[in-house]
Each structure stands twice: as C-alpha cells, then as structure tokens.
mmCIF file of C-alpha atoms in Angstrom:
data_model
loop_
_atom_site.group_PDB
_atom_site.id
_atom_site.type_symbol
_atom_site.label_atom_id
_atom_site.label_comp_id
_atom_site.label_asym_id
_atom_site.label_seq_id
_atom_site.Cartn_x
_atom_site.Cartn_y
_atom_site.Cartn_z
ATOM 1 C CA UNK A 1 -53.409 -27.852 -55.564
ATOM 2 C CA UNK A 2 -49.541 -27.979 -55.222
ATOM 3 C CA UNK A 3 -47.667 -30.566 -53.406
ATOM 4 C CA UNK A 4 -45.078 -30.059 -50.948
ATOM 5 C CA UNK A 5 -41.502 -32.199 -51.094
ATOM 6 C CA UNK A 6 -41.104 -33.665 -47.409
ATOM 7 C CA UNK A 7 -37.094 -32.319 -46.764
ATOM 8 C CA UNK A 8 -35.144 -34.908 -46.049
ATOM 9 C CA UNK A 9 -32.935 -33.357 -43.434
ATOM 10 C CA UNK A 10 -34.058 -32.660 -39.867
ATOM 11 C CA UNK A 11 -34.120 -29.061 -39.048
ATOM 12 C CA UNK A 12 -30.979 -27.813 -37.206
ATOM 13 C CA UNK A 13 -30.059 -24.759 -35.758
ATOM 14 C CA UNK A 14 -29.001 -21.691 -37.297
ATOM 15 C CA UNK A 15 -24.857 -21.654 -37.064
ATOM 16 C CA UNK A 16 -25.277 -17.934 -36.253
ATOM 17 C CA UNK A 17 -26.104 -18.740 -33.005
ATOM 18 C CA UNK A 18 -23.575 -21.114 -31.972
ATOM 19 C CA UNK A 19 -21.086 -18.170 -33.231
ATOM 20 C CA UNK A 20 -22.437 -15.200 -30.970
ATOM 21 C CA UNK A 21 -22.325 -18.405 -27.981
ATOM 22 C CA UNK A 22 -18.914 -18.975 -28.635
ATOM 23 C CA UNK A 23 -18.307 -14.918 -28.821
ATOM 24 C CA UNK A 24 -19.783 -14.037 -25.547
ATOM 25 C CA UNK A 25 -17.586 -17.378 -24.296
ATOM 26 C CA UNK A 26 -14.617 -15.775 -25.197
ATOM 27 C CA UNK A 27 -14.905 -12.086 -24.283
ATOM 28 C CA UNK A 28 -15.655 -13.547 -20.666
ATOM 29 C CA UNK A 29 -12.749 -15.623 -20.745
ATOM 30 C CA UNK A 30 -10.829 -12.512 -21.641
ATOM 31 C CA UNK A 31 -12.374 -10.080 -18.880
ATOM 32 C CA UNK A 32 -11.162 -13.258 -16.266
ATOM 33 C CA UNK A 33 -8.118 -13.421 -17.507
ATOM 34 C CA UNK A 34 -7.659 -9.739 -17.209
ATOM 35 C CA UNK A 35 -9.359 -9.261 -13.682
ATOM 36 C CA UNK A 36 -6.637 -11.853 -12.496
ATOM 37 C CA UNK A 37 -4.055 -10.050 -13.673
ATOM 38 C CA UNK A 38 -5.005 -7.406 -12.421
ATOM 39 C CA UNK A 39 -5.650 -8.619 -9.006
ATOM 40 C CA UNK A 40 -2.168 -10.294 -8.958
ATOM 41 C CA UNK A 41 -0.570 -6.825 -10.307
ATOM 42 C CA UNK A 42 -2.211 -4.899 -7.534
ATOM 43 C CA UNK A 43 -0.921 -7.677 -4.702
ATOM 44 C CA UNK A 44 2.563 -7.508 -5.945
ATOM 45 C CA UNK A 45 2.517 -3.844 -5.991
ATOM 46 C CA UNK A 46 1.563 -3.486 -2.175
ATOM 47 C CA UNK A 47 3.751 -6.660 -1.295
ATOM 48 C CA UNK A 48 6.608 -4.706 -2.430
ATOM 49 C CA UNK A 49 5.127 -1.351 -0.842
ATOM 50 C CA UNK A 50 4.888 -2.814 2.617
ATOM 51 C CA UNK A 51 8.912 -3.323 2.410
ATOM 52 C CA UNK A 52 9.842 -0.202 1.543
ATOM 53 C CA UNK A 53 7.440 1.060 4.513
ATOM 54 C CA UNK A 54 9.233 -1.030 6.983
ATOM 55 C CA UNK A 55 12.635 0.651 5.396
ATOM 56 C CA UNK A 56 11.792 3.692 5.815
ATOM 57 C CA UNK A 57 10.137 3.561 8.873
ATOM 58 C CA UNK A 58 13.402 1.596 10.254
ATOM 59 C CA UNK A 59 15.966 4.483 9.190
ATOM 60 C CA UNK A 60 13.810 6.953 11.194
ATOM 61 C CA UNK A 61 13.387 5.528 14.136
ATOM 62 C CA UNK A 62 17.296 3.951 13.699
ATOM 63 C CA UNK A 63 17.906 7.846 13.422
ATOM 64 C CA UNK A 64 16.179 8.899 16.397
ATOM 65 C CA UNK A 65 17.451 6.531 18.840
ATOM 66 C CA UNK A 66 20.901 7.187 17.705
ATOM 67 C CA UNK A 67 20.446 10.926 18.500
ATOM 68 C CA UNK A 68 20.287 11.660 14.938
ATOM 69 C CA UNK A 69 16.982 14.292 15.180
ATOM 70 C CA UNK A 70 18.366 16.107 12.072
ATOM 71 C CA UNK A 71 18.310 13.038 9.833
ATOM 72 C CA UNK A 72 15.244 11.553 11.150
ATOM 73 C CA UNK A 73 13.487 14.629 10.404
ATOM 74 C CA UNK A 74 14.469 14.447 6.833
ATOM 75 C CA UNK A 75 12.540 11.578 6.841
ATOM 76 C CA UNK A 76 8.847 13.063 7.524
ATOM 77 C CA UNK A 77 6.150 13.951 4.778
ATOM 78 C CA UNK A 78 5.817 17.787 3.402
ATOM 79 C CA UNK A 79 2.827 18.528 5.883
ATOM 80 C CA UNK A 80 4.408 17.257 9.058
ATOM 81 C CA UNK A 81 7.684 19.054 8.165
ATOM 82 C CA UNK A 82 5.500 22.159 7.675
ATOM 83 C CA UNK A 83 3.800 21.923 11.353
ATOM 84 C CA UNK A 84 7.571 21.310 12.628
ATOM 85 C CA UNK A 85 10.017 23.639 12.269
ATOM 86 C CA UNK A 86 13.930 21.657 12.187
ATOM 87 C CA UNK A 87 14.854 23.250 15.525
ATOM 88 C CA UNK A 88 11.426 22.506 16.742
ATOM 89 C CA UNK A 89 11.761 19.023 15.859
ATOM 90 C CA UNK A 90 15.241 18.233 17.426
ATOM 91 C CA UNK A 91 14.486 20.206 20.531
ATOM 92 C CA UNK A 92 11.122 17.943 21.063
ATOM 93 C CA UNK A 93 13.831 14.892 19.954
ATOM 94 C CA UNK A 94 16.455 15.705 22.637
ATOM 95 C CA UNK A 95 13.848 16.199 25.629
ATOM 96 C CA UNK A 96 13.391 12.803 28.052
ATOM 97 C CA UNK A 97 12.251 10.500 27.613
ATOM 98 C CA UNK A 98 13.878 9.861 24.497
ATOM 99 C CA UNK A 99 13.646 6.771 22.776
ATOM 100 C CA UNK A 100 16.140 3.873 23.425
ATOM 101 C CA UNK A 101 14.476 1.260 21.514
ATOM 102 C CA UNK A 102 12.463 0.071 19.158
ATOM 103 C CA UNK A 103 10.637 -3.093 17.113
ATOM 104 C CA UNK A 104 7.916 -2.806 14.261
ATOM 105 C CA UNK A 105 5.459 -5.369 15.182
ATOM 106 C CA UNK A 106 3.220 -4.672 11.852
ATOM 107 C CA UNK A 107 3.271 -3.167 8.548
ATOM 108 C CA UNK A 108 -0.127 -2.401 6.432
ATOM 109 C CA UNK A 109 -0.216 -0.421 2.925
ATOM 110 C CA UNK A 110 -3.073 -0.069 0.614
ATOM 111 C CA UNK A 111 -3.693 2.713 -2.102
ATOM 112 C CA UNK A 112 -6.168 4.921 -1.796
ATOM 113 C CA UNK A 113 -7.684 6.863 -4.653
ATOM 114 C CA UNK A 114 -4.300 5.965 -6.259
ATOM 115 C CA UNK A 115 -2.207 6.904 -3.532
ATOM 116 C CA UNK A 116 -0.270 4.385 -1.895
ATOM 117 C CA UNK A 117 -0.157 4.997 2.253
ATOM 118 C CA UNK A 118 0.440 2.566 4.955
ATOM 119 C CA UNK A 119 0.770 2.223 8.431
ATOM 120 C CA UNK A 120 3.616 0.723 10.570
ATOM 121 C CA UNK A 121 2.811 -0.254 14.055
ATOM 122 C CA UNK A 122 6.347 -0.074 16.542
ATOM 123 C CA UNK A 123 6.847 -0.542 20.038
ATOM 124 C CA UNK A 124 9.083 2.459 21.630
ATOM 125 C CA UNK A 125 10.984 2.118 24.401
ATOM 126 C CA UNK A 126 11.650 5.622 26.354
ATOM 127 C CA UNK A 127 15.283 5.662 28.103
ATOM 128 C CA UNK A 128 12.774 5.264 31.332
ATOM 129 C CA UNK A 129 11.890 1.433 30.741
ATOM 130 C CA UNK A 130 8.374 2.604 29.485
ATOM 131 C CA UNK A 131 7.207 0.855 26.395
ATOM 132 C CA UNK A 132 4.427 3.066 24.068
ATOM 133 C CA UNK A 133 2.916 1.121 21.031
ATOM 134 C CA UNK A 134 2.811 3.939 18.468
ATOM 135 C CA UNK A 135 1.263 3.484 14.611
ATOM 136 C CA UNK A 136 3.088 5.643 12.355
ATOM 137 C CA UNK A 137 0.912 6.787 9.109
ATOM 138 C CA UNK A 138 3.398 6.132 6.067
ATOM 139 C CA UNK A 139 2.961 7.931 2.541
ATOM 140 C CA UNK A 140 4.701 7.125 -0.673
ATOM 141 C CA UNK A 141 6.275 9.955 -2.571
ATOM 142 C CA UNK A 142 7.680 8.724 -5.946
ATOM 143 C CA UNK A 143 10.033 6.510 -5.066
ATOM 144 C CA UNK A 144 10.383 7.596 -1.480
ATOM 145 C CA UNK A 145 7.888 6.360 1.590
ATOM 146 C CA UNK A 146 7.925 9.330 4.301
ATOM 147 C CA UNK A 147 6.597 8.862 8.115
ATOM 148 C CA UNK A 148 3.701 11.345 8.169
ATOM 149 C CA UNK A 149 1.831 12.757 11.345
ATOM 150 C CA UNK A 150 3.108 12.416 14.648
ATOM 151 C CA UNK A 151 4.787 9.550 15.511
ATOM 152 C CA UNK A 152 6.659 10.015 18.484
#
C-alpha cells in the first residue's frame, strides 16, 4: 500500500490561461483603437469634402449669374458635359429667366463605394423675382468637385 504526501500548496490556476486572457484583452483593445481611428479619419475626410463642395458649387453658380455660361460650364462633371454641347449650354444659360441670385442653404457628402459625391441644396432666384430650391448632385474628381446633372 503506498502513501500519498498531502501538497502543501492549494491548487492554483494554470498561468497559461491568464496569458491567452490578457491576449484576447489586448487584440480588442487594438481593434478599438483602430475602429476609432478610423471613424475619426473618415469624419475628417468628408468634413473637409463638404467645403470644397460648397466651393465649387459657389464658383458655378457665381459664374452663371455673372453671365459667365462659358466658365460655369467648365465646371460640370464628364457625363453632363457630354449630354451638353458648350453652345448648347450657354444658349440654355442666356434664355430668361436667368438667374440673378443665389444662397446654398445645405451641403451633404458621403462616399460611396469609395467615391466621394455630395449634394448642395441652393435657392435660385430667376431675374423674374421667382425663387426655385434646386439640389445640385456634386462629384469629386481628384482634387476637383464638379456639379453633375442638371442643376439649373
């Protein structure tokens, strides 16, 4: 019959454990960290987006109601410069009622499958007093935002 020595330390856990705990702590610390950058990234990069909208959309309505349908049309997107001819575009520019005013009430961007697009919402005045609220669809090429569609 053999005899057993009673240990004389409790049992404790197995340190292996409390290593994999403290692992999975700090990989999820890691992914929060990065999710918040990333979050504050992505806000930044429309914050400064929704600027350059307003810009943009500014200088072409600045050009249109200072009879400046040439330069204004420089300022549309690829597929609404391919639906307008130039001479199309400053003929439909110089017909009444022309626009004698306006104010951008709103700006909105967001990126869609990577591309960045936004919207700016102006109120047009027409040489006749009347007042049209028109939302211009806004695209970002490069560097460059472009008014896009028909916003007139």
């Amino acid at each position: 019959m053999g005899y057993e020595v009673p240990s004389a330390r409790p049992a404790r856990r197995p340190r292996r454990m409390r290593g994999v705990l403290s692992l999975a702590a700090a990989g999820l610390f890691v992914c929060c960290v990065g999710a918040a950058g990333l979050g504050a990234w992505n806000y930044q990069q429309v914050r400064q987006s929704s600027g350059g909208a307003r810009d943009a959309a500014e200088a072409f309505l600045h050009d249109l109601t200072s009879g400046d349908a040439a330069g204004a049309y420089d300022k549309l997107c690829g597929d609404t410069r391919a639906r307008w001819s130039r001479d199309d575009f400053v003929q439909r520019m110089s017909v009444p009622p022309t626009i004698n005013r306006y104010a951008i009430d709103d700006v909105a961007v967001a990126t869609d499958r990577g591309q960045v697009r936004g919207t700016v919402t102006a109120r047009l005045t027409r040489r006749s007093g009347a007042v049209d609220v028109r939302e211009m669809p806004m695209v970002k090429d490069g560097d460059r935002w472009q008014v896009c569609g028909d916003p007139f």
